[in-house]
GROMACS .gro file of N, CA and C in nm:
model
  336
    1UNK      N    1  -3.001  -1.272  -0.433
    1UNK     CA    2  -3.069  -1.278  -0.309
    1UNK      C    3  -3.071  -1.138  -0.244
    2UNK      N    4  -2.943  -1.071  -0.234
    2UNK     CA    5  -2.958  -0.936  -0.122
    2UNK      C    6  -2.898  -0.829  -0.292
    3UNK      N    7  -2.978  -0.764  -0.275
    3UNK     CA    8  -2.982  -0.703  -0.451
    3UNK      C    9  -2.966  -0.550  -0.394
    4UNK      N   10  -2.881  -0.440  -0.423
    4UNK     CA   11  -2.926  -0.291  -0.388
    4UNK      C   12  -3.040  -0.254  -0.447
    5UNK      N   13  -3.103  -0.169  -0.408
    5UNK     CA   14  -3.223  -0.092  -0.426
    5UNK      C   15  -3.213   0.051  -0.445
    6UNK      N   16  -3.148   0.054  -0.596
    6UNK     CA   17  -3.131   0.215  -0.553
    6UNK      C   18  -3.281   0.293  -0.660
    7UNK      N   19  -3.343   0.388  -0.587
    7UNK     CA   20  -3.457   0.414  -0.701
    7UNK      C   21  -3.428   0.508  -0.801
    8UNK      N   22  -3.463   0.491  -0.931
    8UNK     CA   23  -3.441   0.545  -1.051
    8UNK      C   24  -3.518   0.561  -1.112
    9UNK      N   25  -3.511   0.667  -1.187
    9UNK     CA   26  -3.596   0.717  -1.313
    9UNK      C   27  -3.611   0.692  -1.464
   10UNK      N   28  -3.650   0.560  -1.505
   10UNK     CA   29  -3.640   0.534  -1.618
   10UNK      C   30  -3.705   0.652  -1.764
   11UNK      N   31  -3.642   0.703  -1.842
   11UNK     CA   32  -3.692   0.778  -1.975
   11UNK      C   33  -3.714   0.690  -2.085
   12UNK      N   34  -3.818   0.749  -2.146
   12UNK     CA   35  -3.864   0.678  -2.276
   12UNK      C   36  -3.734   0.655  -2.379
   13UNK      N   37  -3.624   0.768  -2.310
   13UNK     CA   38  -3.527   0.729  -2.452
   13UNK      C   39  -3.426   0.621  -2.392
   14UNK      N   40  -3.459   0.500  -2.311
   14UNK     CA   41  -3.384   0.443  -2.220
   14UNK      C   42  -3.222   0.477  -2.168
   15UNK      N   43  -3.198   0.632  -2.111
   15UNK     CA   44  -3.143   0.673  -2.032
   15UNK      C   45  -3.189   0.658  -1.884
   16UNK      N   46  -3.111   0.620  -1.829
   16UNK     CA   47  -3.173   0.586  -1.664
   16UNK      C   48  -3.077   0.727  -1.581
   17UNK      N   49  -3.180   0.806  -1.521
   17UNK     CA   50  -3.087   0.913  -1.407
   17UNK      C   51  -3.145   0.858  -1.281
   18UNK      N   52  -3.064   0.917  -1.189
   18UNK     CA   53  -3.121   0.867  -1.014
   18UNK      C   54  -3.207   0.968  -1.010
   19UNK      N   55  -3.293   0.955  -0.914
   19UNK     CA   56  -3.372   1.046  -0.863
   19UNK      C   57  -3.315   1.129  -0.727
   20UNK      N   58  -3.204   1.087  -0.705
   20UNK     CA   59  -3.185   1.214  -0.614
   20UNK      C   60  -3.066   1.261  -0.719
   21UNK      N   61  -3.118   1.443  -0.680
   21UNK     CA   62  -3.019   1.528  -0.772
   21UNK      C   63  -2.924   1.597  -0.714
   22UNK      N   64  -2.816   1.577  -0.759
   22UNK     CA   65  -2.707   1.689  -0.687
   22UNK      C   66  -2.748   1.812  -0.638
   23UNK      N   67  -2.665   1.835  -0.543
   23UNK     CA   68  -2.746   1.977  -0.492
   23UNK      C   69  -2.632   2.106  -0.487
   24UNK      N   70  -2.655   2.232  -0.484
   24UNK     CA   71  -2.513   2.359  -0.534
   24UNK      C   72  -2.419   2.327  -0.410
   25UNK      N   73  -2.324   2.379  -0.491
   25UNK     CA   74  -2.184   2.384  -0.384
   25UNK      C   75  -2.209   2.436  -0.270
   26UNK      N   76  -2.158   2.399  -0.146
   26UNK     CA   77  -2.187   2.480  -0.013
   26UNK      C   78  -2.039   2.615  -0.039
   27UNK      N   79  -2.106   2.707   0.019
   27UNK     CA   80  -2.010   2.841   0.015
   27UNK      C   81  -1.893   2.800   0.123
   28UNK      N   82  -1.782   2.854   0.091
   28UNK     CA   83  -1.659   2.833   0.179
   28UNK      C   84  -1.675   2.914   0.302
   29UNK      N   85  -1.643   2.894   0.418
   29UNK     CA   86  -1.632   3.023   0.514
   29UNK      C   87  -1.486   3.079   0.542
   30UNK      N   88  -1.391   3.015   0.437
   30UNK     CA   89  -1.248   3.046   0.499
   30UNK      C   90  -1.192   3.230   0.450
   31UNK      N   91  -1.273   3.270   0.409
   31UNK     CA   92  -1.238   3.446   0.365
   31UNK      C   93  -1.222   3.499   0.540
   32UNK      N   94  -1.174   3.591   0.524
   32UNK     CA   95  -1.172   3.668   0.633
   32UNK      C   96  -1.327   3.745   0.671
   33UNK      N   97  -1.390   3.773   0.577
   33UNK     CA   98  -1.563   3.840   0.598
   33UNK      C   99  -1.598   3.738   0.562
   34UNK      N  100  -1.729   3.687   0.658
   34UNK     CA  101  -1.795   3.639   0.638
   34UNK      C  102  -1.924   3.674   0.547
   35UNK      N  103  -1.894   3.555   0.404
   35UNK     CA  104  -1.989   3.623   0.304
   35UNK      C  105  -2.167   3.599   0.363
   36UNK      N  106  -2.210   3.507   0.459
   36UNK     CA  107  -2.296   3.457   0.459
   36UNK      C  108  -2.396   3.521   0.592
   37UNK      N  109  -2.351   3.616   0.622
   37UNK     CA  110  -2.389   3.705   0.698
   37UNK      C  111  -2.467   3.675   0.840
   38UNK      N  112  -2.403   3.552   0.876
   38UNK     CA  113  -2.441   3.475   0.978
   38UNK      C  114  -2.349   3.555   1.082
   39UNK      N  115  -2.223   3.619   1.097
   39UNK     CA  116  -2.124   3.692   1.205
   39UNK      C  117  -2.044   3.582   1.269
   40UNK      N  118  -2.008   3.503   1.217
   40UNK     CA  119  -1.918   3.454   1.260
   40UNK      C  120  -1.745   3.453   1.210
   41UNK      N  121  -1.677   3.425   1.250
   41UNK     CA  122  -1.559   3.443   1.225
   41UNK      C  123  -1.483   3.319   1.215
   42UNK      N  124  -1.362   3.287   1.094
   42UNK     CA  125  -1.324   3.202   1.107
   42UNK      C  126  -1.254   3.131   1.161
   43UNK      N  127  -1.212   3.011   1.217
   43UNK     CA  128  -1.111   2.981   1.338
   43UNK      C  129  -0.973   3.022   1.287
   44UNK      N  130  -0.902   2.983   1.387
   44UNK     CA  131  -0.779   3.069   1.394
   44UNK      C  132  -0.716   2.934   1.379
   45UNK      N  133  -0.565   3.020   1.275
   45UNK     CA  134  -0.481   2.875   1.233
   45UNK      C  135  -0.495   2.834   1.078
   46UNK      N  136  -0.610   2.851   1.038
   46UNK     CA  137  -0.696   2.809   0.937
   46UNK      C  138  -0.610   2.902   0.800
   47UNK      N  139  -0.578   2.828   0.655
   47UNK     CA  140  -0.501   2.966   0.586
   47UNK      C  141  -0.651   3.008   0.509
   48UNK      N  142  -0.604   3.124   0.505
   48UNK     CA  143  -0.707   3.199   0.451
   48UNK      C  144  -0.717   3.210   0.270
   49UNK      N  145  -0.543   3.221   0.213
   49UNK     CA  146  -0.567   3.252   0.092
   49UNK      C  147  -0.514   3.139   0.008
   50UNK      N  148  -0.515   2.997   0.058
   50UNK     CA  149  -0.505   2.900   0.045
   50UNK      C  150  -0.537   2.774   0.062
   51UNK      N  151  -0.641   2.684  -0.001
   51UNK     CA  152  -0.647   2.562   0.068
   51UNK      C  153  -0.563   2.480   0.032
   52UNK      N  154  -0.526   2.353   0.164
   52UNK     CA  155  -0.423   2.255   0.098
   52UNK      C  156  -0.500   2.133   0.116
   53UNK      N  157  -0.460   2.042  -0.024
   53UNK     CA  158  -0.558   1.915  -0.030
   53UNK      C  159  -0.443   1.851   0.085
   54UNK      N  160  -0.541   1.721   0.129
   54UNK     CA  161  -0.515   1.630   0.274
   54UNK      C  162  -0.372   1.505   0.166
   55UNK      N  163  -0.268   1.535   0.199
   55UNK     CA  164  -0.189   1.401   0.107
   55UNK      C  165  -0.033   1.417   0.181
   56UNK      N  166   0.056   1.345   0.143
   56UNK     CA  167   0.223   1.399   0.191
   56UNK      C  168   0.261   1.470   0.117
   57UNK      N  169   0.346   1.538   0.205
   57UNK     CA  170   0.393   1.690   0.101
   57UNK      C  171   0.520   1.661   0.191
   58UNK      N  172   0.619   1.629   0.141
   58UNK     CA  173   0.773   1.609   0.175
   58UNK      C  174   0.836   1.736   0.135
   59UNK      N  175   0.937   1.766   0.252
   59UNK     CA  176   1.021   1.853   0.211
   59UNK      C  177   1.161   1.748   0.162
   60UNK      N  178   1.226   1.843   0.127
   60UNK     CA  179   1.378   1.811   0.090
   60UNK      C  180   1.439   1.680   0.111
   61UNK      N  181   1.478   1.758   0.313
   61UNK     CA  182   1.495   1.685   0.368
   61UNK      C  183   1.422   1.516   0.397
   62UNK      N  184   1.286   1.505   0.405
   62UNK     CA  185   1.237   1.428   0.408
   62UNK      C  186   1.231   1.337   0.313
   63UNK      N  187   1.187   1.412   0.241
   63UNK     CA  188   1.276   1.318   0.058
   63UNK      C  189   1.403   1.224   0.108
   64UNK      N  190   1.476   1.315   0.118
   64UNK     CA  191   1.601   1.209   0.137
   64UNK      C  192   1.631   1.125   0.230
   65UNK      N  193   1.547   1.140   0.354
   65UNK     CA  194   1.489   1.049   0.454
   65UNK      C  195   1.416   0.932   0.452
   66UNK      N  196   1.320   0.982   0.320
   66UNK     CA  197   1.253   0.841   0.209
   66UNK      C  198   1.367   0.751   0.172
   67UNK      N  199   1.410   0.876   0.114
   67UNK     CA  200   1.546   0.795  -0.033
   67UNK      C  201   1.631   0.707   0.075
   68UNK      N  202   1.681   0.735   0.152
   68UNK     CA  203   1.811   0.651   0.241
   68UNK      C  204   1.740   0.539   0.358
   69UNK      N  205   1.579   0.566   0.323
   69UNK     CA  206   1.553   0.476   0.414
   69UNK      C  207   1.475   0.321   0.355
   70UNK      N  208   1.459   0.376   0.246
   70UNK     CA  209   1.427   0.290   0.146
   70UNK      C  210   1.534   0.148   0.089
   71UNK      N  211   1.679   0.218   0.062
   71UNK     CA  212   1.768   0.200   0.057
   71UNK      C  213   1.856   0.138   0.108
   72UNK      N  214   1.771   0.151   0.255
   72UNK     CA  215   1.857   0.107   0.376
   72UNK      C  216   1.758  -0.041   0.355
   73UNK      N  217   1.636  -0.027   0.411
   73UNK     CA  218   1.538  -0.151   0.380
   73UNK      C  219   1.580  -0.253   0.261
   74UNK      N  220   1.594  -0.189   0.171
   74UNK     CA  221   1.640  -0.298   0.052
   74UNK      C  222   1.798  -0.370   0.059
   75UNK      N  223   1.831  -0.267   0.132
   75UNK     CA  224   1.992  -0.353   0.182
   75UNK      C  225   1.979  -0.449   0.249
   76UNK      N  226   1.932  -0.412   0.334
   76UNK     CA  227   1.966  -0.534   0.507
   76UNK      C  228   1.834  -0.607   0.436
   77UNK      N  229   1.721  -0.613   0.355
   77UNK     CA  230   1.654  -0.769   0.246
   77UNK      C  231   1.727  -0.797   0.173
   78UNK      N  232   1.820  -0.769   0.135
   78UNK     CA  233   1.904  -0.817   0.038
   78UNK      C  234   2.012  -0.907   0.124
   79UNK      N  235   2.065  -0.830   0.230
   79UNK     CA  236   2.128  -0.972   0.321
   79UNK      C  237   2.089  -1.034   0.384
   80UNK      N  238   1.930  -1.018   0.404
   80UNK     CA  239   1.933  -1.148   0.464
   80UNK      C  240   1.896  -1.266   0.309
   81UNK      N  241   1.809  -1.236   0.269
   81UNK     CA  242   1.800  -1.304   0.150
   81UNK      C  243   1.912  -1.377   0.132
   82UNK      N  244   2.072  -1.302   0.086
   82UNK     CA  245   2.189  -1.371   0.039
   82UNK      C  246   2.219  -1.491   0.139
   83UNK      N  247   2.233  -1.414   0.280
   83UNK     CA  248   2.241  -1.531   0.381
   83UNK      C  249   2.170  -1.633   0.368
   84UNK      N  250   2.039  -1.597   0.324
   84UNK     CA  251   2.000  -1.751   0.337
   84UNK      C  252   1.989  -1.844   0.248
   85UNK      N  253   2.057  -1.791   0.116
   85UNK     CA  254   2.051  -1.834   0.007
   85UNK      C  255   2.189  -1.937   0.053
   86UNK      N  256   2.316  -1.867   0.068
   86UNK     CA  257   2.425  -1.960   0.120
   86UNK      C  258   2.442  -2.044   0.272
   87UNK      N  259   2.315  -2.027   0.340
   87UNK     CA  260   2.319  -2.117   0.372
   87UNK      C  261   2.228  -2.259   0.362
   88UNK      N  262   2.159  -2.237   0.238
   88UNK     CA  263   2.106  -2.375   0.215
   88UNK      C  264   2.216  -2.390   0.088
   89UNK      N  265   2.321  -2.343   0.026
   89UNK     CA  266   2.370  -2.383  -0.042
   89UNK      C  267   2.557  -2.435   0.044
   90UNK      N  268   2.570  -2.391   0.186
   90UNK     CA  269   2.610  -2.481   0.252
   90UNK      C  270   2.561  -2.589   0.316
   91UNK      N  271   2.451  -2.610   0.347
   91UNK     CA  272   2.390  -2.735   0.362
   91UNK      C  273   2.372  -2.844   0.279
   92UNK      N  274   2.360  -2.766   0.165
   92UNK     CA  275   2.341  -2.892   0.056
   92UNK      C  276   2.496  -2.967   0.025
   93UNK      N  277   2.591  -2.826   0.028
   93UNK     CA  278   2.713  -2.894   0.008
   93UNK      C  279   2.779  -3.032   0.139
   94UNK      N  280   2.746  -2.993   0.244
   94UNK     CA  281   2.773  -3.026   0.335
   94UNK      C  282   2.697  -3.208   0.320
   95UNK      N  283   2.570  -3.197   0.329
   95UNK     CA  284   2.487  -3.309   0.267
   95UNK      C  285   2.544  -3.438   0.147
   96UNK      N  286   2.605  -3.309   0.086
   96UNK     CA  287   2.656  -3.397  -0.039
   96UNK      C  288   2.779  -3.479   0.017
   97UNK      N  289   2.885  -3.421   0.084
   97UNK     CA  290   3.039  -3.467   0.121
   97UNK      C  291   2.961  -3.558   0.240
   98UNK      N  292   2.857  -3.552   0.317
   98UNK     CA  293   2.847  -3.681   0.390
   98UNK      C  294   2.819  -3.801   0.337
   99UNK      N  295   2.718  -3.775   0.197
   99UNK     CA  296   2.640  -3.895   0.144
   99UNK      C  297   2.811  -3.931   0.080
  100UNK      N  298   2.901  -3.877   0.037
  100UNK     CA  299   2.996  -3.952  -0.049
  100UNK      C  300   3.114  -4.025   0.076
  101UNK      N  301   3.124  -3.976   0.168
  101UNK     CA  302   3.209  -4.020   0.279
  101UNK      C  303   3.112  -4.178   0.315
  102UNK      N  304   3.013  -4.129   0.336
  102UNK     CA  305   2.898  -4.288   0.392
  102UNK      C  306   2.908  -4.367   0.269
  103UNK      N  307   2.899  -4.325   0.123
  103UNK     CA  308   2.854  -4.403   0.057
  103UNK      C  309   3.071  -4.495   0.023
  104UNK      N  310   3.167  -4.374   0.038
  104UNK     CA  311   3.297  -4.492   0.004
  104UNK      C  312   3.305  -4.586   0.138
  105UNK      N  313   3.294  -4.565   0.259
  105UNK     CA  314   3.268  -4.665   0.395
  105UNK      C  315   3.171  -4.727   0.364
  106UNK      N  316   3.091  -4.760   0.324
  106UNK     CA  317   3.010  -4.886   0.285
  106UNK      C  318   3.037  -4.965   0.185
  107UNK      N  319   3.117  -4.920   0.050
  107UNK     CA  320   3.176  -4.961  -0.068
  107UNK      C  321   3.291  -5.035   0.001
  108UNK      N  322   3.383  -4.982   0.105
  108UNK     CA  323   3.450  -4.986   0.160
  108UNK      C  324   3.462  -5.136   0.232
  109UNK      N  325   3.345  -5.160   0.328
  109UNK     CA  326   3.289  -5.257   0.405
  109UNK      C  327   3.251  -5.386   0.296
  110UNK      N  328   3.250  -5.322   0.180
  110UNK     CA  329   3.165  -5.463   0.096
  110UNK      C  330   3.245  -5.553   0.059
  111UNK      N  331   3.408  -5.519   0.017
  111UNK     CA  332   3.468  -5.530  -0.084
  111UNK      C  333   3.579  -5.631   0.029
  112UNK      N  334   3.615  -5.630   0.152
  112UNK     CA  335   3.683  -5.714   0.225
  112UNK      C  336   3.659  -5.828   0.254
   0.00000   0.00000   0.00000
């Protein structure tokens, strides 16, 4: 029903290319001269003989801020988890010693 429409160029050797074509790299302005002779200058702050891709870049410290905090998270899930593991496995116990207390008082009651 709702189909994309993208337009294409079919070839006799049935290779299909798009019809829009990539177009050249745009020039950087981060040099200190401006190659493009427009006069502008680049902002300030900006590194010049370096770009850095956009991602986390941990130092050391922070590393180990990961590491112990990670660590820490998996601890305190791990108790509560245990906690609640023993306490449905005190409940059940608990469950059990009532049904056998009710069930000898009724055995109890039958037999007089």
């Amino acid at each position: 029903m709702i189909r994309p429409r993208i337009p294409v160029n079919p070839l006799p050797t049935g290779l299909v290319t798009p019809l829009i074509q990539p177009t050249t790299a745009v020039e950087s302005h981060l040099d200190t001269v401006p190659t493009c002779g427009c006069g502008h200058t680049p902002a300030p702050g900006l590194p010049t003989s370096r770009m850095r891709l956009p991602g986390v870049s941990l130092t050391p410290a922070g590393l180990a801020t990961a590491v112990a905090g990670g660590a820490g998270l998996v601890l305190v899930v791990g108790a509560v988890l245990v906690s609640m593991l023993l306490a449905v496995a005190i409940t059940g116990a608990s469950v059990a010693v009532c049904a056998v207390v009710m069930r000898s008082l009724l055995n109890g009651r039958h037999h007089r």
